Amino acid sequence: MSDKVIIFDTTLRDGEQSPGASMTKDEKVRIARQLERLKVDVIEAGFAASSEGDFQAISAVASAVKDSIVCSLARANDKDITRAADALKAANAKRIHAFLATSPLHMAVKLRMSPEEVLEQAKRSIRFARNLADDIEFSAEDGYRSEMDFLCRVVEAVINEGATTINIPDTVGYATPELYGEFIKTLRTRVPNSDKAVWSVHCHNDLGMAVANSLAGVKIGGARQIECTINGLGERAGNTALEEIVMALRTRKDYFDMVCGIDATQIVPTSKLVSQITGFVVQPNKAVVGANAFAHTSGIHQDGILKNRDTYEIMRAEDVGWSANKIVLGKLSGRNAFKQRLQELGIAIEAEANLNEAFIRFKALADQKSEIFDEDIIAIMSDSAATEEGEFYKFISLSQHSETGEHPKSKVIFRVGDKEASSEAEGNGPVDASLNAIEEIVKSGAEQLLYSVNAITSGTQSQGEVTVRLAKGGRIVNGVGTDPDIIAASAKAYLAALNKLHDPSQAKMNAQMTP
Ligand code: KIV
Ligand code: ZN
């Protein structure tokens, strides 16, 4: 019998620490439901003590999810741990994940604590957490850069206090596969009670080795939990990509001899949902979920594929949930067909009023665009979800004029609270003019860090999906907008980002920062 690897998804926590990727409560619930469909074992829904908004989001995920374990991160102190336990109250199965840095650098500079103080704090926090939950994970932050003897003492002590999972993060992505695998193996060999806990790996991708390091932690080190995120989202260069881990374990089962419980056909829908909600576009050549991951363009390859797919394919596109872009609905499709397609896509509609609102959006889009694909429906539903959450700024309409040799002009009409605002401005291009027009009224003064356009399906009929990243007062937010007209999509994305800046509950404390 092959051993099982536990898949611990931290898209909603570590993934959310990517610049601008912060998610609202409803967005987290939508992703959590999809992660459950993907059959991840553990969903880390957030860091309860980081903000009231995150606390509410974790509570909502805990209520919505039935099968996966729901987890909250907490610093290793009573206050954070109590907050995590409170947020998880409604969960069918819950885990508290306490962390404390153990590397000499982090202890001295960040925590300003001696190793003995850190050891005591770690023990005390796990003892406290065990009164609130049975399933307790301890992470030794910056574990890979910690001194082996000290780390062994900390791990042995927290297992004695009742930690059930021990996670050894490579917080800064410094490890290499063999060295990391050996590091985990040494720890497991030297810690006397190591068999009383599940060992876990958590690798960052600063040197592009997160997936390889995690797999080595399992293969060489004997870890049986991998922490990962959809599309490899995460701090800086990101975290371990779930889709790559799962497909490596499956495709090279001959080598790893491990199984995991993931339903791989849900990988691509999950990747698209996360990308759509966070505004982090997936690079075309990204393994498994990139648009080119299964595209064969050279003549020799196409010829080989036609003769036998195994010549150039080690995985099947359909096994990870790629389906040929199908026209699913159109102008004449009725409400029932729309509702059924939503069900097939696993999109839950709570109230009849929400369905009506989404159907109106669908009809409006079908008037602009004759062929409606699944990706279009996902985008419509994201827009509807944002409306349900109550936007302060809301796009109404836009007109613009551009002509070669002249400065483009744009007029944008949008809602500010319950009033309608209209503004005109010029710019270097039509997008610039439209965003200038919005800024004339809002006067946010936010710095634009990123602007990107992506076609959500193929062909020029596609809707444009625009991401705008803004920074203000130490906060970074992403806004996403979709529309067949990319100028309108840009205005929507800009207003979506302004909505996030406007909402104080979106301000969160980063888990790795000491307050
Ligand atoms: O990278 C890291 O060390 C973390 C811990 C908080 C688990 O994300
Ligand atoms: Zn991390």
Short mmCIF file of C-alpha atoms and ligand atoms in Angstrom, two decimals:
data_model
loop_
_atom_site.label_atom_id
_atom_site.label_comp_id
_atom_site.label_asym_id
_atom_site.label_seq_id
_atom_site.Cartn_x
_atom_site.Cartn_y
_atom_site.Cartn_z
CA MET A 1 0.00 0.00 0.00
CA SER A 2 1.36 3.41 -0.97
CA ASP A 3 1.58 6.05 1.76
CA LYS A 4 -0.82 8.98 1.65
CA VAL A 5 0.46 12.53 1.36
CA ILE A 6 -1.79 15.10 3.03
CA ILE A 7 -2.41 18.11 0.80
CA PHE A 8 -2.59 21.27 2.90
CA ASP A 9 -3.70 24.21 0.80
CA THR A 10 -2.70 27.66 1.98
CA THR A 11 -3.91 29.74 -0.99
CA LEU A 12 -6.23 31.65 1.33
CA ARG A 13 -3.44 32.46 3.79
CA ASP A 14 0.10 32.30 2.37
CA GLY A 15 -1.29 32.89 -1.14
CA GLU A 16 -3.09 35.92 0.14
CA GLN A 17 0.25 37.35 1.26
CA SER A 18 1.14 37.93 -2.43
CA PRO A 19 1.13 41.66 -3.14
CA GLY A 20 -2.46 42.75 -3.72
CA ALA A 21 -3.97 39.27 -3.50
CA SER A 22 -6.04 39.98 -0.40
CA MET A 23 -9.49 38.45 -0.72
CA THR A 24 -12.86 39.41 0.67
CA LYS A 25 -14.93 37.06 2.81
CA ASP A 26 -17.15 35.99 -0.08
CA GLU A 27 -14.17 35.47 -2.38
CA LYS A 28 -12.56 33.23 0.25
CA VAL A 29 -15.74 31.21 0.62
CA ARG A 30 -16.00 30.72 -3.15
CA ILE A 31 -12.41 29.52 -3.35
CA ALA A 32 -12.80 27.33 -0.25
CA ARG A 33 -15.83 25.60 -1.79
CA GLN A 34 -13.81 24.92 -4.93
CA LEU A 35 -10.86 23.63 -2.85
CA GLU A 36 -13.26 21.23 -1.21
CA ARG A 37 -14.40 20.05 -4.65
CA LEU A 38 -10.71 19.57 -5.46
CA LYS A 39 -10.64 17.42 -2.29
CA VAL A 40 -7.77 19.06 -0.48
CA ASP A 41 -7.31 17.60 2.99
CA VAL A 42 -6.72 20.88 4.84
CA ILE A 43 -7.76 24.42 3.90
CA GLU A 44 -5.80 27.13 5.69
CA ALA A 45 -8.44 29.85 5.49
CA GLY A 46 -6.43 32.74 6.91
CA PHE A 47 -4.80 34.25 9.94
CA ALA A 48 -7.64 35.07 12.35
CA ALA A 49 -5.76 37.63 14.45
CA SER A 50 -4.61 39.61 11.41
CA SER A 51 -7.88 41.58 11.07
CA GLU A 52 -11.57 41.51 11.86
CA GLY A 53 -12.18 40.88 8.13
CA ASP A 54 -9.99 37.79 8.12
CA PHE A 55 -11.60 36.51 11.32
CA GLN A 56 -15.03 36.79 9.65
CA ALA A 57 -13.73 35.16 6.48
CA ILE A 58 -12.35 32.16 8.40
CA SER A 59 -15.65 31.80 10.29
CA ALA A 60 -17.56 31.87 7.00
CA VAL A 61 -15.25 29.26 5.44
CA ALA A 62 -15.58 27.10 8.58
CA SER A 63 -19.37 27.16 8.18
CA ALA A 64 -19.33 26.55 4.42
CA VAL A 65 -16.84 23.68 4.25
CA LYS A 66 -18.00 20.22 5.27
CA ASP A 67 -15.33 17.71 4.20
CA SER A 68 -11.91 19.36 4.45
CA ILE A 69 -10.25 20.32 7.74
CA VAL A 70 -10.36 24.11 8.13
CA CYS A 71 -7.30 25.72 9.66
CA SER A 72 -6.31 29.16 10.95
CA LEU A 73 -2.79 30.42 11.39
CA ALA A 74 -1.83 31.98 14.73
CA ARG A 75 1.34 33.36 16.24
CA ALA A 76 2.40 31.24 19.18
CA ASN A 77 0.65 33.29 21.83
CA ASP A 78 -2.59 32.87 23.79
CA LYS A 79 -4.37 35.82 22.19
CA ASP A 80 -3.80 34.71 18.58
CA ILE A 81 -4.56 31.08 19.37
CA THR A 82 -7.84 31.99 21.10
CA ARG A 83 -8.78 34.11 18.10
CA ALA A 84 -8.04 31.20 15.75
CA ALA A 85 -10.12 28.80 17.85
CA ASP A 86 -13.03 31.26 17.96
CA ALA A 87 -12.96 31.75 14.19
CA LEU A 88 -13.00 27.98 13.67
CA LYS A 89 -15.94 27.28 16.00
CA ALA A 90 -18.36 26.28 13.24
CA ALA A 91 -15.93 23.90 11.50
CA ASN A 92 -16.73 20.19 11.21
CA ALA A 93 -13.02 19.52 11.59
CA LYS A 94 -10.62 22.24 12.70
CA ARG A 95 -6.90 22.77 13.06
CA ILE A 96 -4.98 25.49 14.85
CA HIS A 97 -1.63 26.27 13.25
CA ALA A 98 0.76 28.05 15.60
CA PHE A 99 4.11 29.31 14.42
CA LEU A 100 7.26 30.72 16.00
CA ALA A 101 10.60 31.51 14.41
CA THR A 102 13.52 29.30 15.42
CA SER A 103 16.44 30.51 13.28
CA PRO A 104 19.22 32.48 15.04
CA LEU A 105 18.57 35.49 12.80
CA HIS A 106 14.81 35.61 13.32
CA MET A 107 15.06 34.99 17.07
CA ALA A 108 17.66 37.72 17.59
CA VAL A 109 16.48 40.37 15.14
CA LYS A 110 12.76 39.83 14.69
CA LEU A 111 11.62 38.32 17.98
CA ARG A 112 14.43 39.70 20.19
CA MET A 113 14.16 36.54 22.23
CA SER A 114 16.82 34.11 23.43
CA PRO A 115 16.61 30.49 22.23
CA GLU A 116 15.51 29.40 25.74
CA GLU A 117 12.70 31.95 25.69
CA VAL A 118 11.60 30.73 22.26
CA LEU A 119 11.60 27.13 23.49
CA GLU A 120 9.46 28.03 26.49
CA GLN A 121 7.08 30.14 24.39
CA ALA A 122 6.65 27.31 21.87
CA LYS A 123 5.84 24.82 24.63
CA ARG A 124 3.45 27.16 26.43
CA SER A 125 1.55 28.01 23.25
CA ILE A 126 1.01 24.38 22.20
CA ARG A 127 -0.09 23.46 25.74
CA PHE A 128 -2.60 26.32 25.53
CA ALA A 129 -3.77 25.37 22.02
CA ARG A 130 -4.36 21.75 23.05
CA ASN A 131 -7.10 22.95 25.39
CA LEU A 132 -8.94 24.41 22.42
CA ALA A 133 -8.49 21.79 19.69
CA ASP A 134 -7.12 18.28 19.18
CA ASP A 135 -5.54 18.94 15.81
CA ILE A 136 -2.56 21.25 16.37
CA GLU A 137 0.17 22.11 13.90
CA PHE A 138 3.41 23.76 14.97
CA SER A 139 5.59 25.55 12.40
CA ALA A 140 9.17 26.47 13.16
CA GLU A 141 9.33 29.59 11.02
CA ASP A 142 12.58 29.85 9.07
CA GLY A 143 13.06 26.25 10.21
CA TYR A 144 15.47 25.36 7.42
CA ARG A 145 17.94 28.05 8.57
CA SER A 146 17.69 26.95 12.22
CA GLU A 147 20.42 25.13 14.15
CA MET A 148 19.74 21.42 14.10
CA ASP A 149 20.31 20.78 17.83
CA PHE A 150 18.05 23.61 18.89
CA LEU A 151 15.35 22.73 16.36
CA CYS A 152 15.36 19.11 17.60
CA ARG A 153 14.78 20.35 21.16
CA VAL A 154 11.90 22.61 20.11
CA VAL A 155 10.22 19.93 18.01
CA GLU A 156 10.57 17.24 20.68
CA ALA A 157 9.10 19.63 23.26
CA VAL A 158 6.08 20.70 21.19
CA ILE A 159 5.27 17.07 20.31
CA ASN A 160 5.36 16.30 24.02
CA GLU A 161 2.92 19.17 24.56
CA GLY A 162 0.54 17.64 22.01
CA ALA A 163 1.40 19.06 18.55
CA THR A 164 0.08 16.59 15.99
CA THR A 165 1.77 18.03 12.88
CA ILE A 166 5.30 19.46 12.69
CA ASN A 167 5.97 21.79 9.80
CA ILE A 168 9.52 22.79 8.82
CA PRO A 169 9.24 25.78 6.49
CA ASP A 170 11.89 26.96 4.12
CA THR A 171 10.51 30.44 4.72
CA VAL A 172 12.95 32.27 2.45
CA GLY A 173 13.29 29.68 -0.33
CA TYR A 174 16.98 29.03 0.42
CA ALA A 175 16.97 25.22 0.37
CA THR A 176 17.98 22.87 -2.41
CA PRO A 177 16.16 19.54 -2.88
CA GLU A 178 18.73 17.07 -1.57
CA LEU A 179 19.79 19.24 1.35
CA TYR A 180 16.21 19.95 2.38
CA GLY A 181 15.24 16.27 2.13
CA GLU A 182 18.26 15.32 4.27
CA PHE A 183 17.42 18.08 6.77
CA ILE A 184 13.93 16.64 7.34
CA LYS A 185 15.33 13.12 7.51
CA THR A 186 17.92 14.11 10.14
CA LEU A 187 15.26 15.81 12.23
CA ARG A 188 12.98 12.79 12.07
CA THR A 189 15.82 10.50 13.01
CA ARG A 190 17.08 12.62 15.89
CA VAL A 191 13.82 13.69 17.52
CA PRO A 192 12.98 10.79 19.87
CA ASN A 193 9.18 11.16 19.64
CA SER A 194 9.11 11.99 15.90
CA ASP A 195 6.70 9.12 15.18
CA LYS A 196 4.00 10.83 17.28
CA ALA A 197 3.44 13.59 14.68
CA VAL A 198 2.94 14.01 10.95
CA TRP A 199 5.88 15.84 9.35
CA SER A 200 5.12 18.60 6.93
CA VAL A 201 7.00 20.68 4.36
CA HIS A 202 6.35 24.31 3.41
CA CYS A 203 8.70 25.69 0.76
CA HIS A 204 8.95 29.11 -0.84
CA ASN A 205 10.01 29.54 -4.42
CA ASP A 206 12.71 32.24 -4.30
CA LEU A 207 15.17 30.08 -6.23
CA GLY A 208 12.48 28.31 -8.25
CA MET A 209 12.89 25.07 -6.27
CA ALA A 210 9.80 25.04 -4.03
CA VAL A 211 8.15 22.06 -5.73
CA ALA A 212 11.39 20.08 -6.01
CA ASN A 213 12.24 20.82 -2.36
CA SER A 214 8.79 19.76 -1.15
CA LEU A 215 8.96 16.51 -3.11
CA ALA A 216 12.43 15.83 -1.70
CA GLY A 217 11.07 16.51 1.78
CA VAL A 218 8.60 13.71 1.15
CA LYS A 219 10.83 11.29 -0.77
CA ILE A 220 14.10 11.68 1.14
CA GLY A 221 12.86 13.21 4.40
CA GLY A 222 9.75 11.12 5.00
CA ALA A 223 7.35 14.07 5.36
CA ARG A 224 3.71 13.19 4.76
CA GLN A 225 2.11 16.61 4.43
CA ILE A 226 2.84 19.17 1.73
CA GLU A 227 1.77 22.78 2.14
CA CYS A 228 1.03 24.40 -1.18
CA THR A 229 -1.06 26.95 -3.05
CA ILE A 230 -3.01 27.08 -6.28
CA ASN A 231 -0.87 28.51 -9.10
CA GLY A 232 2.04 28.74 -6.63
CA LEU A 233 0.67 31.98 -5.19
CA GLY A 234 2.47 33.22 -2.09
CA GLU A 235 4.92 35.68 -0.53
CA ARG A 236 7.53 37.09 -2.96
CA ALA A 237 8.23 34.43 -5.63
CA GLY A 238 5.41 32.32 -4.23
CA ASN A 239 4.87 28.99 -2.61
CA THR A 240 4.81 25.39 -3.77
CA ALA A 241 2.33 24.96 -6.63
CA LEU A 242 -0.36 22.43 -5.70
CA GLU A 243 -1.04 21.45 -9.30
CA GLU A 244 2.63 20.57 -9.91
CA ILE A 245 2.92 18.56 -6.69
CA VAL A 246 -0.22 16.56 -7.39
CA MET A 247 0.65 15.80 -11.00
CA ALA A 248 4.25 14.91 -10.12
CA LEU A 249 3.03 12.44 -7.49
CA ARG A 250 0.53 10.96 -9.95
CA THR A 251 2.61 10.93 -13.11
CA ARG A 252 5.73 9.61 -11.35
CA LYS A 253 3.99 7.23 -8.99
CA ASP A 254 6.59 4.67 -10.12
CA TYR A 255 9.19 6.81 -8.32
CA PHE A 256 7.37 8.46 -5.41
CA ASP A 257 5.03 5.56 -4.60
CA MET A 258 2.64 7.94 -2.82
CA VAL A 259 -1.02 8.76 -3.24
CA CYS A 260 -3.06 11.85 -2.44
CA GLY A 261 -6.80 12.36 -2.38
CA ILE A 262 -7.00 15.21 -4.91
CA ASP A 263 -9.57 15.11 -7.74
CA ALA A 264 -7.20 16.24 -10.50
CA THR A 265 -10.04 17.09 -12.90
CA GLN A 266 -10.78 20.08 -10.65
CA ILE A 267 -7.25 21.50 -10.98
CA VAL A 268 -7.81 23.79 -13.98
CA PRO A 269 -11.20 25.15 -12.80
CA THR A 270 -9.60 25.93 -9.42
CA SER A 271 -6.61 27.59 -11.05
CA LYS A 272 -8.89 29.77 -13.19
CA LEU A 273 -11.05 30.77 -10.25
CA VAL A 274 -8.05 31.77 -8.13
CA SER A 275 -6.50 33.69 -11.00
CA GLN A 276 -9.78 35.46 -11.73
CA ILE A 277 -10.38 36.46 -8.12
CA THR A 278 -6.86 37.52 -7.24
CA GLY A 279 -5.96 39.09 -10.59
CA PHE A 280 -2.76 37.01 -10.75
CA VAL A 281 -2.59 35.87 -14.34
CA VAL A 282 -1.14 32.40 -14.95
CA GLN A 283 1.90 32.52 -17.23
CA PRO A 284 1.18 30.64 -20.50
CA ASN A 285 4.06 28.21 -20.08
CA LYS A 286 3.25 27.38 -16.44
CA ALA A 287 3.29 23.61 -15.85
CA VAL A 288 -0.14 21.92 -15.79
CA VAL A 289 -2.32 25.06 -15.69
CA GLY A 290 -0.63 27.37 -18.24
CA ALA A 291 -2.51 27.93 -21.51
CA ASN A 292 0.36 26.29 -23.44
CA ALA A 293 0.91 23.38 -21.06
CA PHE A 294 -0.75 20.96 -23.49
CA ALA A 295 -0.34 22.86 -26.77
CA HIS A 296 1.65 21.17 -29.52
CA THR A 297 2.70 23.56 -32.23
CA SER A 298 5.72 22.15 -34.00
CA GLY A 299 4.89 19.97 -37.00
CA ILE A 300 6.99 17.06 -35.77
CA HIS A 301 5.24 17.07 -32.40
CA GLN A 302 1.78 17.34 -33.94
CA ASP A 303 2.58 14.44 -36.23
CA GLY A 304 3.78 12.36 -33.27
CA ILE A 305 0.70 13.20 -31.21
CA LEU A 306 -1.59 12.17 -34.06
CA LYS A 307 0.18 8.81 -34.29
CA ASN A 308 0.29 8.20 -30.55
CA ARG A 309 -0.31 10.77 -27.80
CA ASP A 310 2.37 9.18 -25.61
CA THR A 311 5.08 10.44 -27.98
CA TYR A 312 4.94 13.93 -26.51
CA GLU A 313 2.41 13.81 -23.67
CA ILE A 314 3.10 12.56 -20.17
CA MET A 315 -0.27 13.74 -18.84
CA ARG A 316 -3.67 14.14 -20.43
CA ALA A 317 -5.14 17.66 -20.58
CA GLU A 318 -8.59 16.31 -19.72
CA ASP A 319 -7.23 14.58 -16.60
CA VAL A 320 -6.45 17.97 -15.05
CA GLY A 321 -9.71 19.55 -16.15
CA TRP A 322 -8.84 21.22 -19.45
CA SER A 323 -11.79 21.08 -21.81
CA ALA A 324 -11.84 22.45 -25.33
CA ASN A 325 -13.33 25.96 -25.25
CA LYS A 326 -16.97 25.08 -25.79
CA ILE A 327 -19.67 27.53 -26.65
CA VAL A 328 -21.90 26.77 -23.73
CA LEU A 329 -24.58 29.40 -23.93
CA GLY A 330 -25.73 32.26 -26.14
CA LYS A 331 -28.25 35.03 -26.59
CA LEU A 332 -31.20 32.66 -26.78
CA SER A 333 -30.31 30.61 -23.72
CA GLY A 334 -32.88 30.84 -20.98
CA ARG A 335 -32.70 31.18 -17.23
CA ASN A 336 -32.86 27.43 -16.63
CA ALA A 337 -29.98 26.70 -19.01
CA PHE A 338 -27.95 29.40 -17.26
CA LYS A 339 -28.80 27.99 -13.82
CA GLN A 340 -27.91 24.46 -14.90
CA ARG A 341 -24.53 25.58 -16.28
CA LEU A 342 -23.80 27.32 -12.97
CA GLN A 343 -24.53 24.06 -11.17
CA GLU A 344 -22.28 22.13 -13.55
CA LEU A 345 -19.50 24.63 -12.84
CA GLY A 346 -20.09 24.12 -9.11
CA ILE A 347 -21.08 27.75 -8.57
CA ALA A 348 -23.49 27.99 -5.67
CA ILE A 349 -26.23 30.62 -5.79
CA GLU A 350 -27.64 31.26 -2.35
CA ALA A 351 -30.72 33.36 -3.16
CA GLU A 352 -33.15 33.70 -6.07
CA ALA A 353 -32.42 37.44 -6.21
CA ASN A 354 -28.74 36.73 -6.81
CA LEU A 355 -29.61 34.37 -9.65
CA ASN A 356 -31.81 37.03 -11.22
CA GLU A 357 -29.06 39.63 -10.98
CA ALA A 358 -26.50 37.24 -12.49
CA PHE A 359 -28.90 36.30 -15.28
CA ILE A 360 -29.39 39.98 -16.17
CA ARG A 361 -25.60 40.33 -16.43
CA PHE A 362 -25.46 37.19 -18.57
CA LYS A 363 -28.10 38.57 -20.97
CA ALA A 364 -26.26 41.89 -21.20
CA LEU A 365 -23.05 40.08 -22.07
CA ALA A 366 -24.80 37.82 -24.59
CA ASP A 367 -26.04 40.97 -26.34
CA GLN A 368 -22.45 42.15 -26.74
CA LYS A 369 -20.88 38.80 -27.48
CA SER A 370 -22.65 35.97 -29.28
CA GLU A 371 -20.69 33.06 -27.80
CA ILE A 372 -20.56 32.66 -24.04
CA PHE A 373 -17.91 30.29 -22.62
CA ASP A 374 -17.45 28.87 -19.14
CA GLU A 375 -14.75 31.49 -18.46
CA ASP A 376 -17.29 34.23 -19.27
CA ILE A 377 -19.74 32.75 -16.77
CA ILE A 378 -17.07 32.59 -14.07
CA ALA A 379 -16.29 36.27 -14.73
CA ILE A 380 -19.98 37.22 -14.56
CA MET A 381 -20.29 35.47 -11.24
CA SER A 382 -17.23 37.27 -9.85
CA ASP A 383 -18.81 40.59 -10.82
CA SER A 384 -22.10 39.56 -9.22
CA ALA A 385 -20.32 38.51 -6.02
CA ALA A 386 -18.62 41.91 -5.83
CA THR A 387 -22.02 43.62 -6.23
CA GLU A 388 -23.52 41.50 -3.44
CA GLU A 389 -20.73 42.60 -1.13
CA GLY A 390 -21.75 46.20 -1.79
CA GLU A 391 -19.33 48.26 -3.84
CA PHE A 392 -18.76 51.88 -2.95
CA TYR A 393 -17.62 52.75 -6.47
CA LYS A 394 -19.53 51.11 -9.29
CA PHE A 395 -18.98 51.42 -13.03
CA ILE A 396 -21.99 52.59 -15.06
CA SER A 397 -20.80 53.56 -18.55
CA LEU A 398 -17.96 54.98 -20.54
CA SER A 399 -17.45 56.74 -23.86
CA GLN A 400 -14.14 57.67 -25.35
CA HIS A 401 -12.62 59.15 -28.45
CA SER A 402 -9.18 58.40 -29.83
CA GLU A 403 -7.66 59.34 -33.14
CA THR A 404 -4.14 59.05 -34.47
CA GLY A 405 -2.13 62.16 -33.60
CA GLU A 406 -4.60 63.39 -30.98
CA HIS A 407 -4.80 62.97 -27.22
CA PRO A 408 -7.56 60.47 -26.43
CA LYS A 409 -10.46 61.72 -24.30
CA SER A 410 -12.67 59.66 -22.09
CA LYS A 411 -15.90 60.26 -20.18
CA VAL A 412 -16.70 57.85 -17.35
CA ILE A 413 -19.96 57.66 -15.41
CA PHE A 414 -19.87 55.74 -12.15
CA ARG A 415 -21.54 55.52 -8.79
CA VAL A 416 -19.86 56.92 -5.69
CA GLY A 417 -21.83 55.63 -2.69
CA ASP A 418 -25.41 56.40 -3.65
CA LYS A 419 -24.61 59.31 -6.00
CA GLU A 420 -23.83 59.24 -9.70
CA ALA A 421 -20.62 60.93 -10.83
CA SER A 422 -19.50 61.85 -14.32
CA SER A 423 -16.05 62.99 -15.33
CA GLU A 424 -14.00 63.63 -18.46
CA ALA A 425 -10.25 63.61 -18.93
CA GLU A 426 -7.46 63.23 -21.48
CA GLY A 427 -4.60 60.78 -21.31
CA ASN A 428 -1.72 59.17 -23.20
CA GLY A 429 -4.08 56.50 -24.41
CA PRO A 430 -7.76 55.64 -23.97
CA VAL A 431 -7.10 53.57 -20.83
CA ASP A 432 -5.00 56.32 -19.28
CA ALA A 433 -7.70 58.89 -20.12
CA SER A 434 -10.40 56.73 -18.49
CA LEU A 435 -8.45 56.15 -15.30
CA ASN A 436 -7.60 59.87 -15.18
CA ALA A 437 -11.31 60.66 -15.44
CA ILE A 438 -12.06 58.41 -12.46
CA GLU A 439 -9.18 59.87 -10.50
CA GLU A 440 -10.46 63.43 -11.16
CA ILE A 441 -13.39 62.57 -8.90
CA VAL A 442 -11.99 60.01 -6.45
CA LYS A 443 -8.63 61.75 -5.92
CA SER A 444 -7.21 58.58 -4.32
CA GLY A 445 -3.61 59.54 -5.05
CA ALA A 446 -2.85 55.79 -5.11
CA GLU A 447 0.28 54.66 -6.90
CA GLN A 448 -0.30 52.34 -9.87
CA LEU A 449 1.99 49.34 -9.49
CA LEU A 450 0.65 47.14 -12.25
CA TYR A 451 -1.70 47.17 -15.20
CA SER A 452 -2.22 44.01 -17.22
CA VAL A 453 -4.70 42.81 -19.84
CA ASN A 454 -5.47 39.21 -20.58
CA ALA A 455 -7.97 37.60 -22.96
CA ILE A 456 -10.10 35.18 -20.95
CA THR A 457 -10.89 32.96 -23.93
CA SER A 458 -9.36 32.81 -27.40
CA GLY A 459 -10.00 35.12 -30.35
CA THR A 460 -10.76 38.82 -30.58
CA GLN A 461 -14.35 38.18 -29.47
CA SER A 462 -12.97 37.35 -26.05
CA GLN A 463 -13.66 39.46 -23.01
CA GLY A 464 -10.62 41.35 -21.78
CA GLU A 465 -9.67 40.74 -18.18
CA VAL A 466 -7.74 43.64 -16.68
CA THR A 467 -5.83 43.67 -13.41
CA VAL A 468 -4.86 46.97 -11.78
CA ARG A 469 -2.62 46.95 -8.69
CA LEU A 470 -2.65 50.05 -6.50
CA ALA A 471 -0.60 51.01 -3.45
CA LYS A 472 -1.56 53.52 -0.82
CA GLY A 473 -0.66 54.03 2.84
CA GLY A 474 1.33 50.79 3.02
CA ARG A 475 -1.49 48.73 1.51
CA ILE A 476 -1.37 47.00 -1.87
CA VAL A 477 -4.60 45.90 -3.57
CA ASN A 478 -5.54 44.30 -6.88
CA GLY A 479 -8.71 45.08 -8.80
CA VAL A 480 -9.99 42.88 -11.61
CA GLY A 481 -12.47 43.91 -14.32
CA THR A 482 -13.85 42.03 -17.30
CA ASP A 483 -15.66 43.31 -20.35
CA PRO A 484 -15.59 42.72 -24.12
CA ASP A 485 -14.38 46.35 -24.28
CA ILE A 486 -10.95 46.48 -22.65
CA ILE A 487 -11.25 50.19 -21.87
CA ALA A 488 -14.40 49.49 -19.87
CA ALA A 489 -12.67 46.45 -18.30
CA SER A 490 -9.84 48.78 -17.25
CA ALA A 491 -12.22 51.27 -15.64
CA LYS A 492 -13.98 48.43 -13.81
CA ALA A 493 -10.64 47.04 -12.60
CA TYR A 494 -9.55 50.46 -11.37
CA LEU A 495 -12.83 50.97 -9.50
CA ALA A 496 -12.56 47.45 -8.02
CA ALA A 497 -9.10 48.29 -6.66
CA LEU A 498 -10.41 51.60 -5.27
CA ASN A 499 -13.23 49.68 -3.55
CA LYS A 500 -10.66 47.53 -1.78
CA LEU A 501 -8.67 50.57 -0.67
CA HIS A 502 -11.91 52.13 0.54
CA ASP A 503 -12.83 49.11 2.71
CA PRO A 504 -10.96 49.24 6.06
CA SER A 505 -11.80 45.58 6.85
CA GLN A 506 -9.49 44.66 3.97
CA ALA A 507 -6.45 45.93 5.86
CA LYS A 508 -4.60 42.92 7.25
CA MET A 509 -1.51 42.31 9.28
CA ASN A 510 0.99 40.11 7.47
CA ALA A 511 1.59 36.85 9.31
CA GLN A 512 5.35 37.16 9.13
CA MET A 513 5.40 40.64 10.65
CA THR A 514 5.79 41.12 14.39
CA PRO A 515 3.38 43.83 15.58
O1 KIV B 1 6.81 30.63 5.23
C1 KIV B 1 6.55 30.42 6.42
O2 KIV B 1 7.42 30.22 7.28
C2 KIV B 1 5.15 30.45 6.80
C3 KIV B 1 4.83 29.99 8.19
C4 KIV B 1 3.99 30.99 8.91
C5 KIV B 1 4.18 28.64 8.13
O3 KIV B 1 4.29 30.77 6.01
ZN ZN B 2 5.07 30.67 3.93
#
